[in-house]
Coordinates of C-alpha atoms in Angstrom, one line a residue:
M5 CA -16.5 -3.5 2.5
T6 CA -14.1 -6.4 2.4
L7 CA -10.4 -5.9 1.4
S8 CA -10.1 -9.4 0.0
K9 CA -11.1 -8.2 -3.4
Y10 CA -8.1 -5.8 -3.4
E11 CA -5.6 -8.4 -2.0
Y12 CA -2.8 -8.9 -4.5
Y13 CA -0.1 -10.8 -2.6
R14 CA 0.1 -12.1 1.0
T15 CA 3.1 -13.3 3.1
E16 CA 3.5 -14.0 6.8
N17 CA 4.9 -10.4 7.0
G18 CA 2.1 -8.5 5.4
V19 CA -0.4 -8.0 2.6
L20 CA 0.0 -6.1 -0.7
Y21 CA -3.3 -4.5 -1.9
C22 CA -3.9 -3.2 -5.4
G23 CA -6.6 -0.6 -5.8
D24 CA -7.7 3.0 -5.3
C25 CA -6.1 4.2 -2.0
L26 CA -9.1 6.4 -1.3
E27 CA -11.2 3.2 -1.1
I28 CA -8.7 1.0 0.7
M29 CA -7.1 3.2 3.3
P30 CA -10.2 4.0 5.4
H31 CA -10.4 0.2 6.1
L32 CA -6.8 -0.3 7.2
E33 CA -5.5 -0.2 10.7
P34 CA -3.6 2.9 11.7
V35 CA 0.2 2.9 11.2
D36 CA 3.0 4.9 12.9
L37 CA 5.4 4.9 10.0
V38 CA 5.5 4.5 6.2
L39 CA 9.0 4.1 4.7
T40 CA 9.4 4.2 1.0
D41 CA 12.3 4.2 -1.4
P42 CA 10.9 5.2 -4.8
P43 CA 13.2 6.0 -7.7
Y44 CA 12.4 9.7 -7.9
I45 CA 15.4 10.6 -10.1
V46 CA 15.0 14.2 -9.2
G47 CA 17.2 16.4 -11.3
A48 CA 18.3 13.7 -13.8
K49 CA 18.9 14.8 -17.3

């Protein structure tokens, strides 16, 4: 499988893929850290 069909955006720093993570992740290189900052808004009323 080629990841190019899932490629959404590319810069010199990395690539953004758009697709089903269960299809894409097995083809990616291993990583040591994933840092996210989602807007969870836990407890907001």
